[in-house]
Each structure stands twice: as structure tokens, then as C-alpha cells.
CSV table of C-alpha atoms and ligand atoms in Angstrom, one decimal:
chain,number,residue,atom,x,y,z
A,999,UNK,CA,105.0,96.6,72.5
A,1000,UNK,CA,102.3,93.7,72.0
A,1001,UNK,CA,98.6,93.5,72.7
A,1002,UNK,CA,97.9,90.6,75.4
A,1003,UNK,CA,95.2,88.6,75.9
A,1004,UNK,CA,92.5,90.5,78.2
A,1005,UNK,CA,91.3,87.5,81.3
A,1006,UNK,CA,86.9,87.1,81.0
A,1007,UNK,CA,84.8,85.8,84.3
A,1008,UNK,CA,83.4,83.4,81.5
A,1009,UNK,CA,86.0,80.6,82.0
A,1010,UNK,CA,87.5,79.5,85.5
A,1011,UNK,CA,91.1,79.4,84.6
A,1012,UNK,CA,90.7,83.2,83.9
A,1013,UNK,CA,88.6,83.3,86.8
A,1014,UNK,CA,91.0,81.6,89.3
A,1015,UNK,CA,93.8,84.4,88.2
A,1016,UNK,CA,91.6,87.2,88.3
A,1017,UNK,CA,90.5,86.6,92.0
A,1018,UNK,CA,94.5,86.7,92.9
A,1019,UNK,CA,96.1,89.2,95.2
A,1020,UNK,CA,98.6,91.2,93.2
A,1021,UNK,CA,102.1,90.9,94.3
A,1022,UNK,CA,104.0,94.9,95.5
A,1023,UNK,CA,106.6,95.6,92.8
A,1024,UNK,CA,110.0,96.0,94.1
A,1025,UNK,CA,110.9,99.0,91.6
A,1026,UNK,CA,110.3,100.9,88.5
A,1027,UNK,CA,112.5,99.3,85.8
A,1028,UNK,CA,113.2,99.0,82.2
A,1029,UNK,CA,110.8,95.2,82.3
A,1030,UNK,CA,108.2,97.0,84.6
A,1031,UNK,CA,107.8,99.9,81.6
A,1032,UNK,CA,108.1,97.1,79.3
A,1033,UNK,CA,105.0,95.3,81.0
A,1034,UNK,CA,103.3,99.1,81.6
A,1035,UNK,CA,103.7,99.4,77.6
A,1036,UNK,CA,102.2,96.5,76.7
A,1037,UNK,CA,99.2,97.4,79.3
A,1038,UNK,CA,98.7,100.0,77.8
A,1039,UNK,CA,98.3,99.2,74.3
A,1040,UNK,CA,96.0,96.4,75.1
A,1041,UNK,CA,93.9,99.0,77.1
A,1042,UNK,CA,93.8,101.2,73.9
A,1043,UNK,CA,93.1,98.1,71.6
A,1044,UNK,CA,90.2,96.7,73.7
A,1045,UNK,CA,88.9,100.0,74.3
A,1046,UNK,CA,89.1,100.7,77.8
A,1047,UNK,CA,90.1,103.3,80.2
A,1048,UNK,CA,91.9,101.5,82.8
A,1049,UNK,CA,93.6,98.1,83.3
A,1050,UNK,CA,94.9,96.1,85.7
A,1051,UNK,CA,98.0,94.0,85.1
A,1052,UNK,CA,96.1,90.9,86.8
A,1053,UNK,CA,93.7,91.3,83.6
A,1054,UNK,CA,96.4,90.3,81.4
A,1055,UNK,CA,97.4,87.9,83.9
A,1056,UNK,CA,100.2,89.3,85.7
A,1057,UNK,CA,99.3,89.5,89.5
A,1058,UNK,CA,101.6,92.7,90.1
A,1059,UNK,CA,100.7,96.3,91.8
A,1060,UNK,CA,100.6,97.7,88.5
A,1061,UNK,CA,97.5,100.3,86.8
A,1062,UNK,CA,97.5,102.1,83.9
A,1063,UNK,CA,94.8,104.4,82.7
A,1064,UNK,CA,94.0,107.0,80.2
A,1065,UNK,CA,91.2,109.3,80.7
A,1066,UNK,CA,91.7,112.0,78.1
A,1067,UNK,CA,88.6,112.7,75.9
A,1068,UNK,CA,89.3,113.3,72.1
A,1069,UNK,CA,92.1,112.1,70.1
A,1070,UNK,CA,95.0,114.0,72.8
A,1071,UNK,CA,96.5,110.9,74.6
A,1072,UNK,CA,97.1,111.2,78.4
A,1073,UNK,CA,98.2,107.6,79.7
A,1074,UNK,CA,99.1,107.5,83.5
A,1075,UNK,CA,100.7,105.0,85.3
A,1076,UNK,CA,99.9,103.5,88.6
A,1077,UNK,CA,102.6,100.8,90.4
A,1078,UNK,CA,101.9,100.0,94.1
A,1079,UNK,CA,99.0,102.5,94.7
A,1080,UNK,CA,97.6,103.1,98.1
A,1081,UNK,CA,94.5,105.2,99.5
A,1082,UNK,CA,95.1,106.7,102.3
A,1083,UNK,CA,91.8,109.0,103.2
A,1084,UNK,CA,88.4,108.3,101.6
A,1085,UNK,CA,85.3,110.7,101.5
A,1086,UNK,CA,82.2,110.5,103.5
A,1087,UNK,CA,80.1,111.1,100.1
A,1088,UNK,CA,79.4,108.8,97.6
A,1089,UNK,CA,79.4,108.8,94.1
A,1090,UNK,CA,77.0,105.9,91.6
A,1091,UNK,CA,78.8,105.4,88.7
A,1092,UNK,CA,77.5,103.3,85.6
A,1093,UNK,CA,80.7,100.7,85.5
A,1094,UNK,CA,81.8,98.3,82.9
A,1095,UNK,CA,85.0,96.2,83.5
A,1096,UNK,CA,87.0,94.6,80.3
A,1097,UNK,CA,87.0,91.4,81.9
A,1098,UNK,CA,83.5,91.5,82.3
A,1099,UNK,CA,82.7,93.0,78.6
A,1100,UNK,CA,79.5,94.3,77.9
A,1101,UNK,CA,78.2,94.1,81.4
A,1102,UNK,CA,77.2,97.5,83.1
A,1103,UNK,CA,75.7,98.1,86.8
A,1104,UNK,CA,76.0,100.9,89.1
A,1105,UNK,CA,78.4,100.7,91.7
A,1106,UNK,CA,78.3,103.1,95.0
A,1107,UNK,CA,82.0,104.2,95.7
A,1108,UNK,CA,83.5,107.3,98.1
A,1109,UNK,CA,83.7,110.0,95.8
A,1110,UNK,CA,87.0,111.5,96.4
A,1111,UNK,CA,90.5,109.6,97.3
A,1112,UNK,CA,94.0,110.4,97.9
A,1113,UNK,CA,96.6,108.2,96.3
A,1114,UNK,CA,100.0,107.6,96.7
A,1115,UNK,CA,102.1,105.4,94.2
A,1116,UNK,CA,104.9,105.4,92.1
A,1117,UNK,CA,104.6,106.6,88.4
A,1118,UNK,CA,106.2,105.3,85.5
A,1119,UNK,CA,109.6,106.7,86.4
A,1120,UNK,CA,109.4,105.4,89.8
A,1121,UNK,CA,108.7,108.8,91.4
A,1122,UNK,CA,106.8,108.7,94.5
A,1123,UNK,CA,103.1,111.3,94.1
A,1124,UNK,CA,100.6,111.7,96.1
A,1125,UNK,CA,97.2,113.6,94.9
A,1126,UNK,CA,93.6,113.7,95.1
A,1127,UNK,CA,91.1,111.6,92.7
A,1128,UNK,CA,87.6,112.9,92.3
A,1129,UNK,CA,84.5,112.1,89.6
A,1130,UNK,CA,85.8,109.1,86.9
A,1131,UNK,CA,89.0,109.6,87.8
A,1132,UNK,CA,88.6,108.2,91.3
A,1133,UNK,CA,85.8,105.8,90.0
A,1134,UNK,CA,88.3,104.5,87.5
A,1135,UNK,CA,91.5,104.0,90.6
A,1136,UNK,CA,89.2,102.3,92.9
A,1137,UNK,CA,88.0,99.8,90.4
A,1138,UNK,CA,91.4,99.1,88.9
A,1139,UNK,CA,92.6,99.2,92.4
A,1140,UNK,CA,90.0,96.5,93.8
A,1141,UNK,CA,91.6,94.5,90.8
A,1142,UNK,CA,94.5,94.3,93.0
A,1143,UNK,CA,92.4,92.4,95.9
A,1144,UNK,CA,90.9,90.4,93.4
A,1145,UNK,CA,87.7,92.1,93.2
A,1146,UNK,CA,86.0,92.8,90.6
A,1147,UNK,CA,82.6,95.5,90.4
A,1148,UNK,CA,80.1,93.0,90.1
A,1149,UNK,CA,81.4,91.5,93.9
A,1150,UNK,CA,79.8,95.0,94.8
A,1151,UNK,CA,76.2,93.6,93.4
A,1152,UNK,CA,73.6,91.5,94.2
A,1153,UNK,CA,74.0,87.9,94.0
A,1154,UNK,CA,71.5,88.2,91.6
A,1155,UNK,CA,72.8,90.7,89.3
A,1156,UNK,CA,76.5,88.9,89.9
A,1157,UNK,CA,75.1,85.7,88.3
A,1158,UNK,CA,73.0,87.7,85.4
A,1159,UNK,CA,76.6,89.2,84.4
A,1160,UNK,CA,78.3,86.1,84.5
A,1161,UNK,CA,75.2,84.6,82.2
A,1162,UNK,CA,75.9,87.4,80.1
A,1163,UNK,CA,79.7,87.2,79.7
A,1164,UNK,CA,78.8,83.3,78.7
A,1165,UNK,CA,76.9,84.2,76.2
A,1166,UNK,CA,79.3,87.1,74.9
A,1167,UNK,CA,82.1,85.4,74.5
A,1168,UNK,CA,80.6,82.7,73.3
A,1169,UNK,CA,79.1,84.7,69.7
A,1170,UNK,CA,82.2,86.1,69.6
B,2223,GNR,O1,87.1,100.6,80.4
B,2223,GNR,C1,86.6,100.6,81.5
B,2223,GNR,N1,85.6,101.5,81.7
B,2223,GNR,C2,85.1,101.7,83.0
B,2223,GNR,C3,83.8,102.4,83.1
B,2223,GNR,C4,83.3,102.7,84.3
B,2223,GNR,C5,84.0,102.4,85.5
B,2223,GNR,C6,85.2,101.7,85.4
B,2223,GNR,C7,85.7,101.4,84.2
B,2223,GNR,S1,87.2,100.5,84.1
B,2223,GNR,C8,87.0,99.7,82.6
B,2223,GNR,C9,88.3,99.0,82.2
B,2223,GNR,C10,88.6,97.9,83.2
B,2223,GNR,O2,88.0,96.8,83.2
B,2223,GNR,N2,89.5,98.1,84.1
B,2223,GNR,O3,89.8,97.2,85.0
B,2224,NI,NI1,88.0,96.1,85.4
């Protein structure tokens, strides 16, 4: 397992990869767990409680996510999610995004979802996502498009972040 290098909005190369289209995997393998691994170690490391495999510059269907509070670990695995049903009702939710770091907004985003994707043994689920949990999918799942929460703000607001970032990773 290794800890990658997380993409930032504060450079255009990164940029440039992060506004990709992830790729579909074909299958669950032995490289695809490899690459879910070393997701999810750089997710822990950062912290953070979803990523992307575009983040770490991969452009494949891939998520993985932990959203257990405490010490108890409870990583999940996402490869070519889907929605398939949305909710009427909304949910605002104070986001933050790794490749974004220490920028937070409030995005508006259907409350509940139903997923379908392959876990990390390459078994097909389906089930229903509601409060952070279906916060966290359709972020990391708009990583998959290439969008990121700030495309969800103000022009305004998008800019400010970006200032931000500048200046973040520039101290550090
Ligand atoms: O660590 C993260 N926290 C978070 C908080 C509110 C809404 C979404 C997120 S996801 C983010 C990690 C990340 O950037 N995933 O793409
Ligand atoms: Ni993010």
C-alpha cells in the first residue's frame, strides 16, 4: 500500500486531470484492489472521508469512502456507481473536498439516492444513501464527471475558493 499524491485546483496540470471524465472499469481484480488500497490509505492519511480515484489521478469509476465515527474502521468501496432514482427533497450540506483543502460552502443536493455498483469483490449491490452518506456518493460521484462542489457555487464564491487554495498551498 502507498499514500499518493492528492490533485489541488491550485495548479492547472492538476486542474486539467481533475475536470476528466472517469473511464468504466472492466472488472474487479487483484490491480483494481491494489489501486482501491492505495485510495484508501491516502484518504485516511489526508484525512478525508471519501475519494475519488481521479484525485490521485487515475480517471477510473472508482470511490472509496469511510464514514464510521470513532476509532472502528468501516471503508467501502465504490467501482462504476450509478444513481438510478433521486429524491424530490433536498439536503444543504457544509462540503469540503481534498482537492480543494480548507475550502467549505454549502451545497444543495437530493437527499436520498439509490446506487448500484460493484464492491470490492466485484459483487453487484444496490441500496439506498441518505444524510452524509448520500452527500458523500454524490460528491465523489460528480468527481467522476469532473465536477467538483465549488462548480455548484457562485462564480464568485468559485473564484474566492480557488484564491484560497492559492494561498494554502502556497504556506504549505
Ligand atoms: O473529506 C471530505 N469531506 C467531505 C465533507 C462534506 C462533503 C463531502 C466531503 S468529501 C471530502 C473528501 C473529498 O474530497 N472527496 O472527494
Ligand atoms: Ni472531493
Amino acid at each position: 500500500m502507498a499514500i499518493r499524491r492528492i490533485l489541488t485546483v491550485d495548479n492547472a496540470a492538476d486542474t486539467a486531470v481533475l475536470k476528466q471524465v472517469s473511464t468504466p472499469v472492466e472488472g474487479v481484480d487483484d490491480e483494481l484492489r491494489a489501486l482501491m488500497d492505495d485510495m484508501l490509505e491516502t484518504m485516511y492519511a489526508a484525512p478525508g472521508i471519501g475519494l475519488a480515484a481521479v484525485q490521485i489521478g487515475v480517471p477510473k469509476r472508482v470511490i472509496v469512502m469511510d464514514l464510521g465515527s470513532g476509532e472502528e474502521k468501516a471503508p467501502r468501496y465504490f467501482v462504476n456507481p450509478e444513481i438510478l432514482t433521486t429524491s424530490e427533497d433536498t439536503l444543504p450540506y457544509e462540503e469540503g473536498c481534498l482537492s480543494i483543502p480548507e475550502y467549505y460552502d454549502e451545497v444543495e443536493r437530493p437527499a436520498k439516492v439509490t446506487l448500484r455498483y460493484l464492491n470490492y469483490h466485484g459483487e453487484q449491490i444496490e441500496e439506498e444513501a441518505e444524510g452524509l452518506f448520500a452527500v458523500c456518493i454524490q460528491h465523489e460521484m460528480d468527481h467522476l464527471e469532473g465536477v467538483l462542489f465549488i462548480d455548484h457555487l457562485s462564480r464568485l464564491r468559485r473564484d474566492r475558493a480557488i484564491t484560497k487554495v492559492k494561498k494554502v498551498m502556497r504556506a504549505a
